[in-house]
Coordinates of C-alpha atoms and ligand atoms in Angstrom, one line a residue:
X1 CA 0.0 0.0 0.0
X2 CA 1.3 3.3 -0.8
X3 CA 0.2 6.3 1.2
X4 CA 2.3 9.1 -0.4
X5 CA -0.7 11.2 -1.3
X6 CA -2.1 10.9 2.2
X7 CA 1.0 12.3 3.9
X8 CA 0.5 15.7 2.3
X9 CA 2.0 17.9 4.9
X10 CA 5.1 19.6 3.3
X11 CA 7.1 18.4 6.3
X12 CA 7.4 15.0 4.9
X13 CA 8.9 16.1 1.7
X14 CA 11.3 18.3 3.5
X15 CA 12.4 15.6 5.8
X16 CA 12.7 13.1 2.8
X17 CA 14.9 15.5 0.9
X18 CA 17.2 15.8 3.9
X19 CA 17.4 12.3 4.4
X20 CA 18.2 11.8 0.8
X21 CA 21.0 14.3 0.8
X22 CA 22.4 12.7 4.1
X23 CA 21.9 9.2 2.6
X24 CA 20.2 8.2 5.9
X25 CA 16.9 5.9 5.5
X26 CA 14.1 7.5 7.2
X27 CA 10.6 6.4 8.1
X28 CA 7.4 7.6 9.8
X29 CA 6.4 5.3 12.5
X30 CA 3.8 4.9 15.3
X31 CA 0.9 6.8 16.5
X32 CA 0.9 9.1 13.5
X33 CA 0.6 6.3 10.8
X34 CA -2.0 4.4 12.9
X35 CA -4.1 7.6 13.2
X36 CA -3.8 8.3 9.5
X37 CA -5.0 5.0 8.6
X38 CA -8.0 5.3 11.0
X39 CA -8.8 8.9 9.6
X40 CA -8.4 9.9 13.2
X41 CA -7.0 13.2 14.2
X42 CA -3.8 12.7 15.8
X43 CA -2.2 15.1 18.3
X44 CA 0.3 16.8 16.3
X45 CA 3.3 14.6 17.3
X46 CA 5.1 12.9 14.3
X47 CA 7.7 10.1 15.2
X48 CA 10.4 9.4 12.7
X49 CA 12.7 6.5 12.9
X50 CA 16.3 6.6 11.0
X51 CA 18.6 3.9 10.4
X52 CA 21.7 5.5 11.9
X53 CA 22.2 8.4 14.4
X54 CA 18.8 9.9 15.3
X55 CA 20.2 12.7 17.2
X56 CA 22.7 13.6 14.5
X57 CA 19.9 13.5 11.9
X58 CA 17.7 15.7 14.0
X59 CA 20.4 18.2 14.3
X60 CA 20.7 18.3 10.4
X61 CA 17.0 18.7 10.0
X62 CA 16.8 21.5 12.6
X63 CA 19.7 23.2 11.0
X64 CA 18.1 23.1 7.4
X65 CA 14.6 24.2 8.6
X66 CA 16.3 27.0 10.4
X67 CA 14.7 25.8 13.8
X68 CA 18.0 25.1 15.7
X69 CA 16.5 27.1 18.7
X70 CA 13.8 24.6 18.7
X71 CA 15.7 21.5 19.1
X72 CA 15.7 19.5 22.3
X73 CA 18.1 16.5 22.6
X74 CA 17.4 13.7 25.0
X75 CA 20.6 12.0 25.2
X76 CA 19.7 9.3 27.7
X77 CA 16.9 8.2 25.6
X78 CA 18.8 8.6 22.2
X79 CA 16.0 10.9 20.8
X80 CA 15.7 14.6 19.7
X81 CA 12.7 16.6 19.1
X82 CA 12.1 19.8 16.9
X83 CA 9.1 21.8 18.0
X84 CA 7.5 23.8 15.1
X85 CA 5.5 26.3 17.1
X86 CA 3.8 28.0 13.9
X87 CA 2.3 24.7 12.9
X88 CA 1.8 23.4 16.5
X89 CA 4.0 20.4 15.4
X90 CA 6.4 18.2 17.4
X91 CA 8.9 16.1 15.2
X92 CA 10.6 13.2 17.2
X93 CA 13.6 11.4 15.9
X94 CA 15.2 8.2 16.9
X95 CA 17.7 5.9 15.4
X96 CA 16.3 2.4 14.7
X97 CA 17.3 0.2 17.9
X98 CA 17.1 -3.2 19.3
X99 CA 16.1 -3.4 23.0
X100 CA 16.7 -6.1 25.6
X101 CA 15.3 -5.8 29.2
X102 CA 16.4 -6.6 32.6
X103 CA 13.8 -8.0 35.0
X104 CA 13.9 -5.1 37.6
X105 CA 13.5 -2.2 35.4
X106 CA 11.5 -1.1 32.2
X107 CA 14.6 0.7 31.0
X108 CA 16.1 -1.5 28.3
X109 CA 19.5 -2.0 27.2
X110 CA 19.7 -0.4 23.7
X111 CA 21.9 -1.2 20.8
X112 CA 21.7 0.1 17.0
X113 CA 19.3 -2.1 15.0
X114 CA 17.4 -2.4 11.7
X115 CA 14.0 -1.1 10.9
X116 CA 12.7 -4.4 11.7
X117 CA 14.5 -4.6 15.1
X118 CA 12.8 -1.3 15.7
X119 CA 9.3 -2.5 14.8
X120 CA 9.8 -5.4 17.0
X121 CA 10.4 -3.2 20.0
X122 CA 7.0 -1.5 19.5
X123 CA 4.2 -2.1 21.8
X124 CA 1.2 -3.0 19.3
X125 CA 0.9 -4.2 15.9
X126 CA -1.2 -1.0 15.1
X127 CA 1.7 1.0 16.6
X128 CA 4.5 -0.6 14.7
X129 CA 3.5 0.4 11.1
X130 CA 5.9 2.7 9.3
X131 CA 5.7 4.5 6.1
X132 CA 9.0 5.0 4.0
X133 CA 10.3 8.5 3.2
X134 CA 13.1 7.1 1.0
X135 CA 13.1 7.8 -2.8
X136 CA 12.9 4.3 -3.9
X137 CA 9.6 3.6 -2.3
X138 CA 8.4 7.0 -1.1
X139 CA 5.0 6.5 0.9
X140 CA 5.2 2.6 1.0
X141 CA 3.7 1.2 4.2
X142 CA 5.7 -1.3 6.0
X143 CA 3.6 -3.4 8.1
X144 CA 5.5 -6.7 9.0
X145 CA 2.8 -7.8 11.7
X146 CA -0.2 -7.2 9.7
X147 CA -1.2 -4.0 11.8
X148 CA -3.5 -3.0 9.1
X149 CA -5.9 -6.0 9.5
X150 CA -5.8 -5.5 13.4
X151 CA -7.0 -2.0 12.6
X152 CA -9.6 -3.2 10.4
X153 CA -10.7 -5.9 12.9
X154 CA -10.3 -3.4 15.9
X155 CA -7.7 -5.6 17.7
X156 CA -4.8 -4.8 20.0
X157 CA -2.0 -7.3 19.8
X158 CA 1.6 -7.2 20.6
X159 CA 4.3 -7.8 17.7
X160 CA 6.0 -10.3 19.6
X161 CA 5.2 -12.8 22.3
X162 CA 2.8 -11.0 24.7
X163 CA 4.1 -12.5 28.0
X164 CA 7.7 -11.2 27.1
X165 CA 6.4 -7.8 25.8
X166 CA 4.4 -7.1 29.0
X167 CA 6.9 -8.3 31.3
X168 CA 9.7 -6.3 29.7
X169 CA 7.7 -3.1 30.1
X170 CA 4.6 -3.5 32.1
X171 CA 3.6 0.2 31.3
X172 CA 2.4 -1.5 28.1
X173 CA -0.4 -3.3 29.9
X174 CA -1.9 0.2 30.9
X175 CA -1.2 1.2 27.4
X176 CA -3.1 -1.5 26.0
X177 CA -6.1 -0.8 28.1
X178 CA -6.0 2.8 27.3
X179 CA -5.8 2.3 23.7
X180 CA -8.7 -0.2 23.9
X181 CA -10.7 2.5 25.6
X182 CA -9.6 5.4 23.3
X183 CA -10.1 3.5 20.2
X184 CA -12.8 1.3 21.2
X185 CA -10.8 -1.8 20.4
X186 CA -10.7 -5.2 22.0
X187 CA -7.5 -6.6 23.2
X188 CA -6.7 -10.1 21.7
X189 CA -7.6 -12.9 23.9
X190 CA -3.9 -14.0 24.0
X191 CA -2.7 -10.6 25.1
X192 CA -5.3 -10.1 27.9
X193 CA -4.6 -13.3 29.3
X194 CA -0.7 -12.3 29.2
X195 CA -1.8 -9.0 30.9
X196 CA -3.7 -11.0 33.5
X197 CA -0.6 -13.3 34.2
X198 CA 1.8 -10.3 34.4
X199 CA -0.4 -8.0 36.3
X200 CA 2.1 -8.0 39.4
X201 CA 4.9 -6.6 37.1
X202 CA 2.9 -3.1 37.2
X203 CA 4.4 -2.6 40.6
X204 CA 7.8 -1.7 38.8
X205 CA 6.1 1.3 37.1
X206 CA 6.2 4.6 38.8
X207 CA 2.7 6.1 39.9
X208 CA 3.1 9.1 37.6
X209 CA 3.1 6.8 34.8
X210 CA 0.1 4.8 35.8
X211 CA -1.8 8.0 36.7
X212 CA -1.2 9.4 33.3
X213 CA -2.7 6.4 31.7
X214 CA -5.5 6.4 34.0
X215 CA -6.2 10.1 33.3
X216 CA -6.2 9.3 29.6
X217 CA -8.8 6.5 30.1
X218 CA -10.9 8.9 32.3
X219 CA -10.9 11.5 29.3
X220 CA -12.4 9.0 26.9
X221 CA -16.2 9.1 25.9
X222 CA -16.8 5.7 27.8
X223 CA -14.2 5.2 30.5
X224 CA -16.0 2.1 31.8
X225 CA -14.4 0.1 29.0
X226 CA -10.9 0.7 30.6
X227 CA -12.1 0.2 34.2
X228 CA -13.7 -2.9 33.3
X229 CA -10.7 -4.3 31.7
X230 CA -8.7 -3.1 34.6
X231 CA -10.9 -5.1 36.9
X232 CA -10.9 -8.3 34.9
X233 CA -7.1 -8.2 34.4
X234 CA -6.6 -7.9 38.0
X235 CA -4.8 -4.6 37.5
X236 CA -7.3 -2.5 39.4
X237 CA -6.8 -4.4 42.7
X238 CA -3.2 -3.4 42.4
X239 CA -3.5 0.2 41.5
X240 CA -6.9 1.2 42.8
X241 CA -7.8 -1.4 45.6
X242 CA -10.6 1.0 46.9
X243 CA -12.5 0.6 43.5
X244 CA -11.9 -3.0 43.3
X245 CA -13.4 -3.3 46.6
X246 CA -16.6 -2.1 45.5
X247 CA -17.3 -5.4 43.5
X248 CA -19.6 -8.0 44.6
X249 CA -23.1 -8.6 45.8
X250 CA -23.8 -9.8 49.2
X251 CA -27.0 -11.4 50.2
X252 CA -28.7 -11.9 53.6
X253 CA -32.2 -13.2 54.2
X254 CA -32.9 -13.0 50.5
X255 CA -32.0 -9.3 50.4
X256 CA -29.1 -8.2 48.1
X257 CA -27.6 -4.8 47.2
X258 CA -26.1 -3.7 44.0
X259 CA -22.7 -4.4 42.6
X260 CA -21.2 -1.0 43.4
X261 CA -18.2 -1.6 41.1
X262 CA -20.5 -1.9 38.0
X263 CA -22.5 0.9 39.3
X264 CA -19.6 3.2 39.8
X265 CA -18.3 2.8 36.4
X266 CA -21.7 3.3 34.9
X267 CA -21.8 6.6 36.7
X268 CA -18.3 7.6 35.3
X269 CA -19.8 7.0 31.8
X270 CA -22.9 9.0 32.6
X271 CA -21.1 11.9 34.0
X272 CA -18.7 11.8 30.9
X273 CA -21.6 12.5 28.7
X274 CA -22.4 15.7 30.4
X275 CA -19.0 17.2 31.6
X276 CA -15.4 17.1 30.2
X277 CA -14.2 18.1 33.7
X278 CA -11.4 15.5 34.7
X279 CA -12.0 16.0 38.3
X280 CA -15.7 15.6 38.2
X281 CA -15.1 12.1 36.5
X282 CA -12.6 11.3 39.3
X283 CA -15.5 12.4 41.7
X284 CA -17.8 9.9 39.9
X285 CA -15.3 7.2 40.2
X286 CA -14.7 7.8 43.9
X287 CA -18.2 8.7 45.0
X288 CA -18.9 5.1 46.6
X289 CA -15.5 4.2 47.9
X290 CA -16.8 4.6 51.5
X291 CA -19.4 2.0 51.1
X292 CA -17.6 -1.2 51.7
X293 CA -16.6 0.1 55.3
X294 CA -20.0 1.4 56.0
X295 CA -22.2 -1.5 54.8
X296 CA -24.5 -2.8 57.4
X297 CA -27.4 -5.2 57.3
X298 CA -30.4 -4.8 59.4
X299 CA -33.8 -6.8 59.4
X300 CA -35.8 -3.8 59.3
X301 CA -33.9 -1.4 57.0
X302 CA -32.1 -4.1 54.9
X303 CA -28.6 -3.0 53.5
X304 CA -27.5 0.5 54.5
X305 CA -24.3 2.5 53.9
X306 CA -24.9 5.3 56.4
X307 CA -22.2 8.0 56.4
X308 CA -20.4 6.4 53.3
X309 CA -20.1 9.8 51.6
X310 CA -18.3 11.5 54.7
X311 CA -16.0 8.3 55.0
X312 CA -15.2 8.2 51.3
X313 CA -14.1 11.8 51.3
X314 CA -11.9 11.1 54.2
X315 CA -10.2 8.3 52.0
X316 CA -9.4 10.6 49.1
X317 CA -6.1 12.3 50.2
X318 CA -4.4 9.1 50.6
X319 CA -5.4 7.9 47.1
X320 CA -4.4 11.1 45.6
X321 CA -1.0 10.9 47.5
X322 CA -0.4 7.3 46.2
X323 CA -1.4 8.0 42.7
X324 CA 0.6 11.3 42.6
X325 CA -2.4 13.2 41.8
X326 CA -2.4 17.0 42.6
X327 CA -2.9 17.4 46.4
X328 CA -4.4 20.9 45.8
X329 CA -7.9 22.5 45.1
X330 CA -8.5 19.7 42.6
X331 CA -8.3 17.2 45.4
X332 CA -10.5 19.4 47.7
X333 CA -13.0 19.8 44.9
X334 CA -13.2 16.0 44.4
X335 CA -13.7 15.5 48.2
X336 CA -16.4 18.2 48.4
X337 CA -18.4 16.5 45.5
X338 CA -18.0 13.0 47.1
X339 CA -19.0 14.4 50.5
X340 CA -22.0 16.1 49.2
X341 CA -23.2 13.4 46.8
X342 CA -26.1 12.3 48.5
X343 CA -27.4 15.7 49.6
X344 CA -29.5 16.7 46.7
X345 CA -31.4 13.3 46.9
X346 CA -32.5 14.4 50.4
X347 CA -33.9 17.5 48.7
X348 CA -35.9 15.8 46.1
X349 CA -39.2 15.5 48.1
X350 CA -42.2 17.6 48.1
X351 CA -42.0 19.3 51.2
X352 CA -38.4 20.2 51.6
X353 CA -37.5 23.2 53.7
X354 CA -35.9 26.3 52.3
X355 CA -33.1 26.1 54.8
X356 CA -32.2 22.7 53.5
X357 CA -31.8 24.2 50.1
X358 CA -29.9 27.2 51.3
X359 CA -27.5 25.1 53.1
X360 CA -26.6 22.9 50.3
X361 CA -26.1 26.2 48.0
X362 CA -23.8 27.3 50.8
X363 CA -21.9 24.1 51.1
X364 CA -21.3 23.3 47.5
X365 CA -20.9 27.0 46.4
X366 CA -19.7 27.5 42.8
X367 CA -19.7 23.7 42.4
X368 CA -23.4 23.2 42.7
X369 CA -23.8 22.8 38.8
X370 CA -21.1 20.0 38.6
X371 CA -22.6 18.5 41.9
X372 CA -26.0 18.3 40.2
X373 CA -24.4 16.5 37.3
X374 CA -22.9 13.9 39.5
X375 CA -26.2 13.1 41.3
X376 CA -27.8 12.9 38.0
X377 CA -25.1 10.5 36.8
X378 CA -25.6 8.4 39.8
X379 CA -29.0 7.2 38.7
X380 CA -28.3 3.9 37.1
X381 CA -31.5 1.9 37.4
X382 CA -32.3 -0.3 34.6
X383 CA -36.0 0.6 35.0
X384 CA -36.5 3.5 32.7
X385 CA -39.7 5.0 34.4
X386 CA -37.8 5.1 37.8
X387 CA -34.9 6.8 36.1
X388 CA -37.2 9.4 34.7
X389 CA -39.0 9.9 38.0
X390 CA -35.6 10.5 39.8
X391 CA -34.3 12.8 37.1
X392 CA -37.7 14.7 37.2
X393 CA -37.1 15.0 41.0
X394 CA -33.6 16.6 40.4
X395 CA -35.3 19.0 37.9
X396 CA -37.4 20.1 40.9
X397 CA -34.3 20.4 43.0
X398 CA -32.7 22.5 40.3
X399 CA -35.7 24.7 40.3
X400 CA -35.7 25.2 44.2
X401 CA -32.0 26.0 44.0
X402 CA -32.6 28.7 41.5
X403 CA -35.5 30.1 43.5
X404 CA -33.6 30.2 46.7
X405 CA -30.5 31.6 45.0
X406 CA -32.4 34.6 43.7
X407 CA -34.1 35.2 47.0
X408 CA -31.2 34.8 49.4
X409 CA -27.8 34.9 47.6
X410 CA -26.1 32.4 49.9
X411 CA -23.7 30.9 47.3
X412 CA -20.7 32.6 48.1
X413 CA -21.7 33.5 51.6
X414 CA -20.0 36.8 53.0
X415 CA -21.3 37.5 56.6
X416 CA -23.2 40.9 56.5
X417 CA -21.5 41.7 59.9
X418 CA -17.6 41.4 60.1
X419 CA -15.5 40.2 63.2
X420 CA -14.3 43.8 63.7
X421 CA -17.7 45.1 63.9
X422 CA -18.7 42.6 66.6
X423 CA -15.3 43.6 68.4
X424 CA -16.3 47.4 68.2
X425 CA -20.0 46.8 69.1
X426 CA -19.1 45.2 72.4
X427 CA -15.8 46.6 73.0
X428 CA -14.1 43.2 73.0
X429 CA -10.4 41.9 73.2
X430 CA -9.8 38.8 71.1
X431 CA -12.2 36.1 72.6
X432 CA -14.3 33.0 71.8
X433 CA -17.5 35.0 72.0
X434 CA -16.6 36.7 68.6
X435 CA -16.7 33.5 66.7
X436 CA -19.7 32.3 68.6
X437 CA -21.8 35.4 67.5
X438 CA -20.3 35.0 63.9
X439 CA -21.4 31.4 63.7
X440 CA -24.7 32.2 65.2
X441 CA -25.6 34.8 62.6
X442 CA -24.5 32.5 59.7
X443 CA -26.6 29.7 61.2
X444 CA -29.6 32.2 61.6
X445 CA -29.3 33.2 58.0
X446 CA -29.0 29.6 56.6
X447 CA -31.8 28.5 58.8
X448 CA -34.1 31.4 57.7
X449 CA -34.5 33.0 61.0
X450 CA -33.3 36.2 59.6
X451 CA -32.9 37.3 56.1
X452 CA -29.4 37.7 54.6
X453 CA -29.3 41.5 55.3
X454 CA -27.1 43.8 57.1
X455 CA -29.8 45.6 59.4
X456 CA -31.3 42.3 60.5
X457 CA -27.9 40.8 61.1
X458 CA -27.0 43.7 63.4
X459 CA -30.0 43.3 65.3
X460 CA -29.4 39.7 65.8
X461 CA -25.9 40.4 66.8
X462 CA -27.0 42.6 69.6
X463 CA -29.4 40.2 71.0
X464 CA -26.9 37.2 70.7
X465 CA -24.4 39.5 72.5
X466 CA -26.8 40.2 75.4
X467 CA -27.5 36.4 75.6
X468 CA -23.8 35.9 76.1
X469 CA -23.6 38.5 78.9
X470 CA -21.9 41.1 76.8
X471 CA -22.8 45.0 77.0
X472 CA -23.6 46.6 73.6
X473 CA -21.9 50.1 73.1
X474 CA -24.2 51.9 70.7
X475 CA -22.4 54.6 68.7
Ligands
LIG501 P1 -0.7 8.9 21.3 O1 0.4 9.7 21.2 O2 -2.0 9.0 20.6 O3 -1.0 8.6 22.8 P2 1.0 7.1 20.2 O4 0.9 5.7 19.6 O5 1.8 8.2 19.3 O6 -0.4 7.5 20.8 P3 3.3 7.7 22.0 O7 3.3 7.4 23.4 O8 3.3 9.0 21.6 O9 2.0 6.9 21.4 O10 4.4 6.8 21.4 C1 4.9 6.8 20.0 C2 5.3 5.4 19.7 O11 6.2 4.8 20.3 C3 4.0 4.3 19.7 O12 3.1 4.4 18.7 C4 4.9 3.2 19.8 O13 5.3 2.6 18.5 C5 6.0 3.4 20.6 N1 5.9 3.3 22.1 C6 5.6 4.1 23.0 N2 5.6 3.7 24.3 C7 5.8 2.4 24.0 C8 6.3 1.3 25.0 N3 6.1 1.6 26.3 N4 6.7 0.2 24.6 C9 6.8 0.0 23.1 N5 6.7 0.9 22.3 C10 6.1 2.1 22.7
LIG502 MG1 2.4 10.1 20.0

């Protein structure tokens, strides 16, 4: 197959010219070729493999393109990259190589090799295809493992023996599952069995790399594909035991509860249809992790998971730390969503009080919209009628939220009376009464005892101070 007219970007002709004058055989390889054949948009990074010194060739290309400033050399990896900012393009160069591995590291021992050697070291047949940029067969597809058929059949398969491939570099297990999720491909049975057998090798991979793959799975339209594969291969139990622990159904006295693992990944899919926010998707994945520890059975009430949201939110910092996810406002956002994840359901009743709605708006603040998306995603019943009913209930909650917001403006609550004003009003030195009064004012507003207004709050402050035995000094 010749793809000359498919690689129309002028950069290919340029690189080919330089390759010819330098007499270095050069090929395009990897993700760019795969996505070209899939008619899929490829992030703008193009990998080139050359028979010879990859870094030296990259230097020549950078020189001839007048882009020396934009050349980065990674000597340890034997690669070099030219960034073409104007085209938002990254050209990666590597010399064809042969790799062999030691058991304790995913860093290979590298020696120079042929194109075939280089294709052998690639992770999947669909990622091992290359296109020649050489004058004798410009545009020719070189596909020694029949990656084209695997693209056609939507299969992920390793070029060489899968046990060896995954054991050599166990990150490939995560990559297989990530590509299966991104491309909606199947992992070949042989390959999947090898992943299951080699799952423990994942322990030699750094948390950062595992997490990078997890985040890519999370950003897919249907992340459940990946989480199901992680679960069935046994990888999930190693990298996210808290999610693995959600699996299973227990039965007592003929009463069962749902399988919270399959429920959870359905919730992640659901929320992925309504938001691209990665952290909302993480909140969906983690929203039920407090359930295994809070599970109880009681003859009268059946299965309950009291307080699981609170317990779950408390588990999150450890998980974020272990996975090297950011321990900042992103984590606090996930914690907040998990902690509040059952609150709106409590409001989905006929006779809900204004104060309950006000408190939710106050606690969720600007994240109220994403919280509503989470609780709506959390509805996973097979019963269509029931789903409709619950969604309708949440519609009513949304209406109440808007109504209360317009009336009371408690979303980003600012106390109408400041601490300084309290100090001056009662001529106080720093003392606990200040905090008590402040808190009482906030409670009174949220409860609806007084409106969220300055005058009412001042009056309330005076009364509260008197109650505490303080003397008000009017101005
Ligand atoms: P994308 O960039 O869309 O994630 P890609 O296939 O381009 O997909 P990269 O991580 O950019 O993936 O890697 C480029 C190429 O390098 C791959 O197509 C594959 O041929 C090879 N490769 C990357 N990582 C590995 C690995 N761990 N083992 C073997 N080959 C790999
Ligand atoms: Mg790439």
